[in-house]
GROMACS .gro file of C-alpha atoms in nm:
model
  202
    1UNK     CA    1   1.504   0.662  -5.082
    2UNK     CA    2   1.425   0.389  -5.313
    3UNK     CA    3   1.437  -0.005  -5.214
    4UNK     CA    4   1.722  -0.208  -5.221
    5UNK     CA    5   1.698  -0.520  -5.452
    6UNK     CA    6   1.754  -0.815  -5.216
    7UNK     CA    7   1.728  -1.198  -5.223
    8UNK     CA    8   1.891  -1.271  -5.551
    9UNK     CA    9   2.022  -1.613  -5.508
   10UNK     CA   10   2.337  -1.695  -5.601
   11UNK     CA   11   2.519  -2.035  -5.704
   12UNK     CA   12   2.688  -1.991  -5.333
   13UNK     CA   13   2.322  -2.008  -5.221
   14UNK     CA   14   2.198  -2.306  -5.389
   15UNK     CA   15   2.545  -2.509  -5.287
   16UNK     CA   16   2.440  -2.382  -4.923
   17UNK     CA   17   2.084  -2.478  -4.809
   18UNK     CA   18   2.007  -2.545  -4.485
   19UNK     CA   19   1.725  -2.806  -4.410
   20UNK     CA   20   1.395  -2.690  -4.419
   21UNK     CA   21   1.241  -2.763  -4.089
   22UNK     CA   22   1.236  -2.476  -3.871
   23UNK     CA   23   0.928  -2.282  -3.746
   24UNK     CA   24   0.939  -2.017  -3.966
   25UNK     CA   25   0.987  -2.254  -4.275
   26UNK     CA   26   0.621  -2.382  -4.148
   27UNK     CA   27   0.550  -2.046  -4.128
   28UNK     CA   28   0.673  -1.923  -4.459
   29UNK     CA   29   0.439  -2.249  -4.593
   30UNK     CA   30   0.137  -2.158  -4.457
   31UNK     CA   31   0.077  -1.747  -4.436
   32UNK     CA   32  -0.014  -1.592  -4.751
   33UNK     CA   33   0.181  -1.282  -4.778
   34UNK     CA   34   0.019  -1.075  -5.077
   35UNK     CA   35  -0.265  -0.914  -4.764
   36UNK     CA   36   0.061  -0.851  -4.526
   37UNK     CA   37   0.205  -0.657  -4.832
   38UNK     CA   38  -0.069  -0.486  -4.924
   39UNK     CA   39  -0.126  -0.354  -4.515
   40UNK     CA   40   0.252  -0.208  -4.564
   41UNK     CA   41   0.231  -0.061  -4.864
   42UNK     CA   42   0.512   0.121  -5.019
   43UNK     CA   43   0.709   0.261  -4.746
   44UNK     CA   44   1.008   0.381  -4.931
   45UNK     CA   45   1.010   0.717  -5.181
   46UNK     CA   46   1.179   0.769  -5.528
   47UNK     CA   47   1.420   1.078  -5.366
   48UNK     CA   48   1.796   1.058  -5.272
   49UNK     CA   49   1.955   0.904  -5.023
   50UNK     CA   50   2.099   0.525  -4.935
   51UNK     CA   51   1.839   0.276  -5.070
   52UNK     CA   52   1.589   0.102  -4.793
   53UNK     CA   53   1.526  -0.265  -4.716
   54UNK     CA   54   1.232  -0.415  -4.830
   55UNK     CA   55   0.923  -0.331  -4.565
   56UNK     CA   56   0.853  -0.737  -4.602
   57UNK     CA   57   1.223  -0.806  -4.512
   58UNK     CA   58   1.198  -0.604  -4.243
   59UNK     CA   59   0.846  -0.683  -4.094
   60UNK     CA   60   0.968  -1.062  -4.166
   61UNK     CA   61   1.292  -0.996  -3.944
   62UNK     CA   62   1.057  -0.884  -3.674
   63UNK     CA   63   0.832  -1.172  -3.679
   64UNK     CA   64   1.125  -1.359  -3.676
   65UNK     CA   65   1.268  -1.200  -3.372
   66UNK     CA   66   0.906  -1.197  -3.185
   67UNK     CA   67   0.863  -1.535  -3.257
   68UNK     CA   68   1.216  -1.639  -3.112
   69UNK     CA   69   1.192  -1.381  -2.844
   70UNK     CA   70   1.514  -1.208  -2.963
   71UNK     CA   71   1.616  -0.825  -2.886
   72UNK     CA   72   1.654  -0.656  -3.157
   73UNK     CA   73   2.066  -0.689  -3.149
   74UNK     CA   74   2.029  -1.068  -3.109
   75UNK     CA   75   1.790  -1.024  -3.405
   76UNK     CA   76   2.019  -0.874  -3.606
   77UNK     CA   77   2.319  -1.120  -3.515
   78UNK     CA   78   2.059  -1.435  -3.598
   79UNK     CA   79   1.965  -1.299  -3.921
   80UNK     CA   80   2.373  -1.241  -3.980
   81UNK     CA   81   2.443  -1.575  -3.876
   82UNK     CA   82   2.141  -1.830  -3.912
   83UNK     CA   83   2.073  -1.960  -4.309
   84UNK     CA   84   1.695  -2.069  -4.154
   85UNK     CA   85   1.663  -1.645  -4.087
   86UNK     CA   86   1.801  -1.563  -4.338
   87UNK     CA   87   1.578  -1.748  -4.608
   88UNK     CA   88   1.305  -1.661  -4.413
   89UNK     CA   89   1.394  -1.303  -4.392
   90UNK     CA   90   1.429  -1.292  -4.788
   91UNK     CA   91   1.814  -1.227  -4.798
   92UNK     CA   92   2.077  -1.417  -4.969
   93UNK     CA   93   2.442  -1.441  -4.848
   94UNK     CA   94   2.546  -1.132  -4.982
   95UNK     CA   95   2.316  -0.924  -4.923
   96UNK     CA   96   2.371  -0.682  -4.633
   97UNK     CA   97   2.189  -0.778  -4.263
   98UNK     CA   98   1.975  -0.489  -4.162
   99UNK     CA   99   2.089  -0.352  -3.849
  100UNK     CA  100   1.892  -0.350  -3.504
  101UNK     CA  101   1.852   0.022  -3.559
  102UNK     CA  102   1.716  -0.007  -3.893
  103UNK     CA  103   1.497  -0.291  -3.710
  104UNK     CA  104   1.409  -0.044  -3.408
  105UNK     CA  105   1.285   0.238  -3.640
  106UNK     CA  106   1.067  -0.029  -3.878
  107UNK     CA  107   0.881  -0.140  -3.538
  108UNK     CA  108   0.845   0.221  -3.439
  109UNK     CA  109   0.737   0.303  -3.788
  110UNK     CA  110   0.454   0.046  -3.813
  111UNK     CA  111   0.324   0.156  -3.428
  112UNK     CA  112   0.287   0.510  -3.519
  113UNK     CA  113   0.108   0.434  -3.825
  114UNK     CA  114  -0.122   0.191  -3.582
  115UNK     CA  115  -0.027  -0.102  -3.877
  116UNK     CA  116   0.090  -0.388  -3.582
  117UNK     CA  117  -0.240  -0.478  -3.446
  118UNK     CA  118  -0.355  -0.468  -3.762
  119UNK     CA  119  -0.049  -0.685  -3.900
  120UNK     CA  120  -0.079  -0.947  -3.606
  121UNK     CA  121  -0.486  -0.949  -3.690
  122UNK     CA  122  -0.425  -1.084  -4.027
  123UNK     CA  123  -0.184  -1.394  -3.932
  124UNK     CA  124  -0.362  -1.464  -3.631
  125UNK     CA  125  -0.678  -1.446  -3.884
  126UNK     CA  126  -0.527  -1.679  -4.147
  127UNK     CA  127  -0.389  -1.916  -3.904
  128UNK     CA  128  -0.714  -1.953  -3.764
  129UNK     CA  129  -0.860  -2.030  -4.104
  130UNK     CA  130  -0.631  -2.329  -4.126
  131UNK     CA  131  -0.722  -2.455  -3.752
  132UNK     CA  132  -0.334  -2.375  -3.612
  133UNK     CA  133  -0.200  -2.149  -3.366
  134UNK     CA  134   0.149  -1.988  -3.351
  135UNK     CA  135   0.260  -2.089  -2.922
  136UNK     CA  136   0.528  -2.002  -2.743
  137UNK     CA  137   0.634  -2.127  -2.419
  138UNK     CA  138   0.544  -2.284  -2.138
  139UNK     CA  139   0.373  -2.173  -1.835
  140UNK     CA  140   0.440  -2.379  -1.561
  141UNK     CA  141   0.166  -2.412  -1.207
  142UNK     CA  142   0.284  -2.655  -0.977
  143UNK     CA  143   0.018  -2.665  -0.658
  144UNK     CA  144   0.065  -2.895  -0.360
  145UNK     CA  145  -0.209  -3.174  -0.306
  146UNK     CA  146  -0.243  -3.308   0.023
  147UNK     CA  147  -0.207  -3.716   0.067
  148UNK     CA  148  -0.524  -3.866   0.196
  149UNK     CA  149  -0.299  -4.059   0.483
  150UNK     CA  150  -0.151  -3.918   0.716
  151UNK     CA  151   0.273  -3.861   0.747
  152UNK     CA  152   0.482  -4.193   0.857
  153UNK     CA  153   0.513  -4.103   1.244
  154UNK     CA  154   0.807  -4.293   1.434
  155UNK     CA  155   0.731  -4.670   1.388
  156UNK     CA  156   0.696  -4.849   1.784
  157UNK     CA  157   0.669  -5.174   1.880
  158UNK     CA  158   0.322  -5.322   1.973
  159UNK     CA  159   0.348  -5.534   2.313
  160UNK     CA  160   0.437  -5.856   2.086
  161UNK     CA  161   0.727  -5.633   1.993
  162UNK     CA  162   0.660  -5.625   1.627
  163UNK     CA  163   0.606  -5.271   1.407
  164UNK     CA  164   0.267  -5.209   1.266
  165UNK     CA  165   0.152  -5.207   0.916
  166UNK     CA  166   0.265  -4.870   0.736
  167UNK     CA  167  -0.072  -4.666   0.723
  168UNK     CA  168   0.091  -4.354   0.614
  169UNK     CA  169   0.161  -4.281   0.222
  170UNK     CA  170   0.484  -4.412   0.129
  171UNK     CA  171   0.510  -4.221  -0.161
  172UNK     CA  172   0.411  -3.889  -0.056
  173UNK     CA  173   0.651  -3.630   0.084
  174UNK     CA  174   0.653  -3.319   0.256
  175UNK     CA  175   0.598  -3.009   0.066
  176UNK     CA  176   0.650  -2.656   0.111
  177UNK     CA  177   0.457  -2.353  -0.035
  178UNK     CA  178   0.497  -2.019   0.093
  179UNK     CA  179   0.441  -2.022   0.453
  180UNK     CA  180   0.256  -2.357   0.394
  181UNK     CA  181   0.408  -2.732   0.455
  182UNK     CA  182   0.172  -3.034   0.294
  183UNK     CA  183   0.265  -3.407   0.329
  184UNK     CA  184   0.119  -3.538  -0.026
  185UNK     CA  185   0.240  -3.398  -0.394
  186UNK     CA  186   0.352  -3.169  -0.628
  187UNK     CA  187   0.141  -3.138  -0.936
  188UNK     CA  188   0.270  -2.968  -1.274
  189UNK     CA  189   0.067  -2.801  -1.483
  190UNK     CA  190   0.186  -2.665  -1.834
  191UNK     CA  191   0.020  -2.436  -2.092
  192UNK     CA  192   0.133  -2.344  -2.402
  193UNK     CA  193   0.112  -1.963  -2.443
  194UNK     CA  194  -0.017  -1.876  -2.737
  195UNK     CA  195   0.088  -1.580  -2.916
  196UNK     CA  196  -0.189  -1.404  -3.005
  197UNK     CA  197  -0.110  -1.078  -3.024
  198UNK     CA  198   0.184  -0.825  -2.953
  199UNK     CA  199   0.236  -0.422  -2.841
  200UNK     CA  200   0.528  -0.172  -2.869
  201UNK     CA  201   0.547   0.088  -2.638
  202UNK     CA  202   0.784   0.332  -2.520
   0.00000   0.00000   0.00000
């Protein structure tokens, strides 16, 4: 099954360019391809039968997909529909999308020949080199701190018939947690998860 030819661009592509500021244009800038390449080495044969994508089109619509956390249909629809995916992908408009089967086997393909942990070593290995980090995400801890005062209790009258100074924190509220009520506040926490590596399994 010998390679398709793919990614000749067209004067319909030129007239239609979308801007180039998505992620995986910054991407696409910054990750030298040539070792990725050489990792997949030629993964179609000379004999008969419908010509194959590209192994960098296809390991480039994964990435893609991973990287937008997209099953492997919405993949397929994004690299269809999106210019951003497509040029990242390596297809022009008239080139045929890959379908999420042909998508499914390519990730199954690279697992059993052990080549994604391998793949995912050498980006995470260049982007190191240049000091950035691919994230995705946000994980979000919110924890319960109590106040140092104590809750506004009913306000009474002293005996000249005038309410006391608020002691309480006027600003704090109650809180609950579980089986757990606090009078103070809510503090967020967010992380950026970084991607640093990913597994396919059955």
């Amino acid at each position: 099954m010998v390679e398709r030819n793919v990614g000749q661009m067209s004067l319909a592509d030129g007239l239609v360019q979308a801007p180039r500021s998505s992620i995986l244009d910054e991407v696409e800038a910054v990750v030298d391809w040539a070792p990725l390449r050489a990792l997949l080495g030629k993964r179609g044969s000379d004999g008969a039968g419908d010509s194959s994508y590209p192994a960098e089109v296809l390991l480039r619509g994964l990435l893609a997909g991973i990287w937008h956390n997209l099953s492997d249909p919405a993949l397929e629809a994004a690299i269809a529909d999106r210019l951003s995916f497509r040029r990242f992908v390596g297809l022009s408009l008239h080139d045929r999308t890959p379908d999420h089967t042909t998508l499914w086997r390519f990730r199954q393909e690279l697992a059993s020949d052990g080549l994604i942990e391998k793949i995912f070593a050498e980006i995470n290995r260049q982007l190191e080199d240049k000091k950035l980090i691919l994230k995705q995400g946000t994980l979000v801890d919110a924890s319960l701190i109590p106040a140092r005062a104590k809750p506004p209790g009913k306000a009474r009258k002293d005996a000249q018939g005038e309410l006391p100074k608020p002691s309480a924190d006027r600003d704090a509220r109650w809180g609950r947690k579980g089986k757990k009520s606090v009078f103070g506040y809510k503090i967020h926490t967010g992380v950026m998860q970084a991607i640093r590596s990913f597994a396919a399994s059955t």
